[in-house]
Short mmCIF file of C-alpha atoms in Angstrom, two decimals:
data_model
loop_
_atom_site.label_atom_id
_atom_site.label_comp_id
_atom_site.label_asym_id
_atom_site.label_seq_id
_atom_site.Cartn_x
_atom_site.Cartn_y
_atom_site.Cartn_z
CA MET A 18 109.94 99.60 78.33
CA THR A 19 107.89 97.23 76.16
CA CYS A 20 104.77 98.19 78.11
CA ILE A 21 105.25 101.82 77.18
CA ALA A 22 106.03 100.88 73.58
CA GLY A 23 102.85 98.81 73.42
CA ILE A 24 100.62 101.71 74.42
CA LEU A 25 102.40 104.03 72.01
CA LEU A 26 101.91 101.54 69.18
CA MET A 27 98.19 101.48 69.94
CA LEU A 28 98.06 105.26 69.61
CA MET A 29 100.30 106.00 66.61
CA PRO A 30 102.23 104.52 63.65
CA ALA A 31 105.31 102.40 64.43
CA GLU A 32 108.00 104.95 63.52
CA GLN A 33 106.31 107.71 65.47
CA ALA A 34 105.88 105.32 68.43
CA PHE A 35 109.59 104.45 68.29
CA TRP A 36 110.72 108.07 68.37
CA SER A 37 108.19 108.89 71.07
CA LEU A 38 109.56 106.03 73.17
CA VAL A 39 113.12 107.28 72.67
CA SER A 40 112.06 110.78 73.72
CA ILE A 41 110.16 109.59 76.78
CA ILE A 42 113.05 107.46 77.99
CA ASN A 43 115.70 110.10 77.35
CA LYS A 44 113.77 113.13 78.60
CA TYR A 45 111.52 111.80 81.37
CA LEU A 46 112.96 108.48 82.49
CA PRO A 47 116.77 108.70 82.34
CA GLY A 48 118.30 106.06 84.61
CA TYR A 49 115.11 104.00 84.75
CA PHE A 50 116.44 101.34 82.41
CA SER A 51 120.20 101.55 83.00
CA PRO A 52 122.10 98.93 85.04
CA GLY A 53 121.09 99.08 88.69
CA MET A 54 118.13 101.29 87.80
CA PRO A 55 119.34 104.17 90.01
CA ALA A 56 116.61 106.64 89.07
CA VAL A 57 113.72 104.24 89.57
CA GLN A 58 115.19 103.08 92.89
CA LEU A 59 115.40 106.69 94.02
CA ASP A 60 111.84 107.42 92.92
CA CYS A 61 110.60 104.37 94.86
CA ARG A 62 112.20 105.79 97.99
CA VAL A 63 110.57 109.15 97.28
CA ILE A 64 107.18 107.38 97.10
CA ASP A 65 107.87 105.81 100.51
CA SER A 66 108.84 109.16 101.98
CA LEU A 67 105.84 111.04 100.60
CA VAL A 68 103.36 108.38 101.75
CA CYS A 69 104.77 108.56 105.29
CA ASN A 70 104.49 112.36 105.29
CA ILE A 71 100.98 112.49 103.81
CA ASP A 72 99.39 109.69 105.84
CA PRO A 73 101.41 108.59 108.88
CA LYS A 74 98.98 105.73 109.62
CA ILE A 75 99.56 104.18 106.21
CA GLY A 76 103.27 104.93 106.53
CA GLU A 77 103.36 103.07 109.84
CA PHE A 78 101.42 100.18 108.30
CA LEU A 79 104.00 99.94 105.49
CA LYS A 80 106.89 100.03 107.97
CA ARG A 81 105.29 97.47 110.26
CA ASN A 82 104.99 95.09 107.29
CA GLU A 83 108.49 95.98 106.02
CA MET A 84 106.87 97.00 102.75
CA GLU A 85 109.19 99.20 100.73
CA ALA A 86 108.15 100.72 97.42
CA THR A 87 111.00 98.88 95.69
CA TYR A 88 108.95 95.68 96.20
CA TYR A 89 106.01 96.90 94.15
CA ALA A 90 106.61 100.28 92.49
CA ILE A 91 109.51 99.45 90.17
CA GLU A 92 107.04 97.77 87.80
CA TRP A 93 104.60 100.67 88.19
CA LEU A 94 107.21 103.26 87.33
CA GLN A 95 109.06 101.39 84.57
CA CYS A 96 105.79 100.46 82.87
CA ALA A 97 104.21 103.85 83.59
CA TYR A 98 101.26 102.02 85.19
CA THR A 99 100.26 100.19 81.98
CA LEU A 100 100.18 96.83 83.81
CA THR A 101 98.50 98.19 86.93
CA LEU A 102 95.72 100.60 86.07
CA PRO A 103 92.82 100.56 83.58
CA ARG A 104 93.64 101.97 80.14
CA LYS A 105 91.57 105.17 80.55
CA THR A 106 93.29 105.91 83.85
CA VAL A 107 96.71 105.23 82.32
CA LEU A 108 96.06 107.60 79.43
CA ARG A 109 94.99 110.39 81.80
CA ILE A 110 98.12 109.86 83.88
CA TRP A 111 100.25 109.89 80.73
CA ASP A 112 98.70 113.21 79.66
CA MET A 113 99.81 114.73 82.95
CA PHE A 114 103.16 112.91 82.88
CA LEU A 115 104.05 114.23 79.43
CA CYS A 116 103.22 117.77 80.58
CA GLU A 117 104.69 117.73 84.09
CA GLY A 118 107.29 114.96 84.08
CA VAL A 119 108.15 112.04 86.33
CA LYS A 120 106.69 113.63 89.46
CA VAL A 121 103.26 112.61 88.09
CA LEU A 122 104.36 108.96 88.10
CA ILE A 123 105.57 109.39 91.67
CA LYS A 124 102.26 111.02 92.67
CA ALA A 125 100.41 108.16 90.98
CA GLY A 126 102.38 105.71 93.14
CA VAL A 127 101.51 107.66 96.27
CA THR A 128 97.88 107.80 95.16
CA LEU A 129 97.74 104.06 94.56
CA ILE A 130 99.11 103.29 98.03
CA LEU A 131 96.79 105.79 99.72
CA LEU A 132 93.72 104.44 97.93
CA ALA A 133 94.69 100.81 98.48
CA PHE A 134 95.34 101.09 102.22
CA SER A 135 93.05 103.91 103.32
CA ASP A 136 90.56 101.44 104.79
CA LYS A 137 91.52 100.40 108.32
CA LYS A 138 89.94 96.95 107.76
CA VAL A 139 92.24 96.36 104.79
CA ARG A 140 95.29 97.34 106.83
CA LYS A 141 94.19 94.96 109.59
CA THR A 142 93.63 92.08 107.13
CA CYS A 143 96.95 92.68 105.36
CA ASP A 144 99.02 91.86 108.43
CA SER A 145 102.12 90.64 106.62
CA LEU A 146 104.29 91.70 103.72
CA GLU A 147 102.98 88.84 101.59
CA LYS A 148 99.31 89.66 102.22
CA ALA A 149 99.85 93.37 101.63
CA LEU A 150 101.69 92.78 98.36
CA GLU A 151 99.05 90.30 97.19
CA TYR A 152 96.30 92.81 97.99
CA LEU A 153 98.16 95.55 96.15
CA LYS A 154 98.73 93.38 93.08
CA TYR A 155 95.41 91.53 92.80
CA ASN A 156 92.71 92.74 95.15
CA ILE A 157 92.39 96.53 95.08
CA PRO A 158 88.71 97.28 94.38
CA GLN A 159 88.44 98.25 90.71
CA HIS A 160 86.28 101.29 91.41
CA LEU A 161 89.29 102.87 93.18
CA LEU A 162 91.35 102.51 90.00
CA GLU A 163 88.77 103.99 87.65
CA GLU A 164 89.76 107.19 85.89
CA GLU A 165 87.65 109.72 87.79
CA VAL A 166 88.31 108.37 91.29
CA PHE A 167 92.02 107.80 90.75
CA VAL A 168 92.81 111.02 88.88
CA ASN A 169 90.75 113.15 91.28
CA LYS A 170 92.68 111.68 94.22
CA LEU A 171 95.99 112.24 92.40
CA ILE A 172 95.13 115.86 91.63
CA SER A 173 93.93 116.47 95.19
CA LEU A 174 97.31 115.50 96.63
CA ASN A 175 98.90 118.76 97.63
CA ILE A 176 102.53 117.88 97.11
CA SER A 177 104.45 121.04 96.42
CA GLU A 178 107.55 121.30 94.29
CA GLU A 179 109.46 121.99 97.51
CA GLN A 180 108.17 118.77 99.10
CA PHE A 181 109.29 116.83 96.03
CA LYS A 182 112.75 118.40 96.22
CA VAL A 183 113.11 117.75 99.94
CA ALA A 184 112.03 114.11 99.57
CA HIS A 185 114.22 113.65 96.50
CA PHE A 186 117.38 115.07 98.07
CA ALA A 187 116.80 113.32 101.40
CA GLN A 188 116.46 109.96 99.66
CA LEU A 189 119.41 110.69 97.38
CA ALA A 190 121.56 111.38 100.45
CA ARG A 191 120.41 108.09 102.04
CA LEU A 192 121.30 106.17 98.87
CA GLU A 193 124.76 107.70 98.72
CA ARG A 194 125.66 106.58 102.25
#
């Protein structure tokens, strides 16, 4: 939450930033900061599901390394990528997020995974959970995270509203078991 507040404070006066933060949390991120973080946990599972559907090779790589989105994407989602992506990229994602809602944050997570592990050599090198997480946190080539590359990839993902709903309800059902 402080990550989001920090960016807002850089963009507007303190009182306006406070009320913007309240609005963002209440409207777009309900359940992200409550005990147990049920909404963010669900959205992590949706990221996993969408990655597996979009690129089965990367999905298999993640499964083989027992790499669930809850290991890396909670920070991404709760901080709205402020600690992960360059500032220009973050601001572009936020523009879309404030217009379209949390599905943009989910698509950004899918995009980050697809860009990070699209290279077969990287998948071969990252042959354990620890190596894959380290690569994801510290070693993704910066050019992949730059505004134009990242946002173009995000926009090019053809994830329909129906696919979001199916993934969301399937993961919700799995959580409730």
